[in-house]
Amino acid sequence: AQSVTQLGSHVSVSEGALVLLRCNYSSSVPPYLFWYVQYPNQGLQLLLKYTSAATLVKGINGFEAEFKKSETSFHLTKPSAHMSDAAEYFCALTSGTYKYIFGTGTRLKVLA
Amino acid sequence: DAGITQSPRHKVTETGTPVTLRCHQTENHRYMYWYRQDPGHGLRLIHYSYGVKDTDKGEVSDGYSVSRSKTEDFLLTLESATSSQTSVYFCAISEGGGPGTDTQYFGPGTRLTVL
């Protein structure tokens, strides 16, 4: 069975500090992995996606994620947090079908 | 932004009443999805459609039905609403170009409260 685990339902960082949001997955076949961001009272927006072309994926707003098969991880990072990054972030997986499995989300708080 | 609208955006109803939520897209995408979002659960797939009149169940389909009579519209119906169906419902669309290239785009959501 496929699954996605996001470690930490809430993460706080200071403005200008490194952002690290953790995502681990389980899949019996090569996965396609996604990170989405959700701002308050809005739908989800795609940040980036891994489709096996490159293990380091760059997305919008300065975010990037690295696919590590040996660790079954797809952690999201940003070198310097900005106040506008405060939102909820979701990791998602699909494995050859159109059914996506979403993690439970990580709410990022950026402290001034 | 992908052209996806959901109606209504907010609804309060009573237990036992039927409710229909509508998702409308202007992108002519083949795939459409209904999710519910609940604290601690993230997004869970209710139903999805891969073409007109072609639908399939997701992981939390009990108590829900869907219909798609036109490419642009995907309806979610709660035949007899229960308090456990209080949630935020999101519609999503995708082109269906293949799981490696396919990307889901989300609507703004409908907040449903069942009293």
PDB file of C-alpha atoms in Angstrom, chain A residues 7-8 10 12 20 23-26 38 43-44 56 58 63 82 88 97-98 108 110:
ATOM      1  CA  LEU A   7       6.742  14.609  10.198  1.00  0.00           C
ATOM      2  CA  GLY A   8       5.607  17.531  12.303  1.00  0.00           C
ATOM      3  CA  HIS A  10       3.449  22.388  12.987  1.00  0.00           C
ATOM      4  CA  SER A  12       8.048  27.349  13.345  1.00  0.00           C
ATOM      5  CA  LEU A  20      12.839  22.156   6.265  1.00  0.00           C
ATOM      6  CA  CYS A  23       8.023  13.956   3.885  1.00  0.00           C
ATOM      7  CA  ASN A  24       8.573  10.211   3.818  1.00  0.00           C
ATOM      8  CA  TYR A  25       6.761   7.863   1.509  1.00  0.00           C
ATOM      9  CA  SER A  26       6.047   4.210   1.033  1.00  0.00           C
ATOM     10  CA  GLN A  38      -2.319  26.027   0.850  1.00  0.00           C
ATOM     11  CA  GLY A  43      -7.210  25.745  -2.560  1.00  0.00           C
ATOM     12  CA  LEU A  44      -3.895  23.954  -3.005  1.00  0.00           C
ATOM     13  CA  LEU A  56      16.757  17.674  -7.005  1.00  0.00           C
ATOM     14  CA  LYS A  58      13.281  23.275  -7.963  1.00  0.00           C
ATOM     15  CA  PHE A  63      11.518  26.085  -2.688  1.00  0.00           C
ATOM     16  CA  HIS A  82       9.903  34.866   4.377  1.00  0.00           C
ATOM     17  CA  GLU A  88       0.113  24.732   5.183  1.00  0.00           C
ATOM     18  CA  THR A  97      -2.521   5.921 -11.476  1.00  0.00           C
ATOM     19  CA  TYR A  98      -4.463   9.124 -11.210  1.00  0.00           C
ATOM     20  CA  LEU A 108       4.531  26.526   8.741  1.00  0.00           C
ATOM     21  CA  VAL A 110       7.325  32.247  10.293  1.00  0.00           C
TER      22      VAL A 110
END
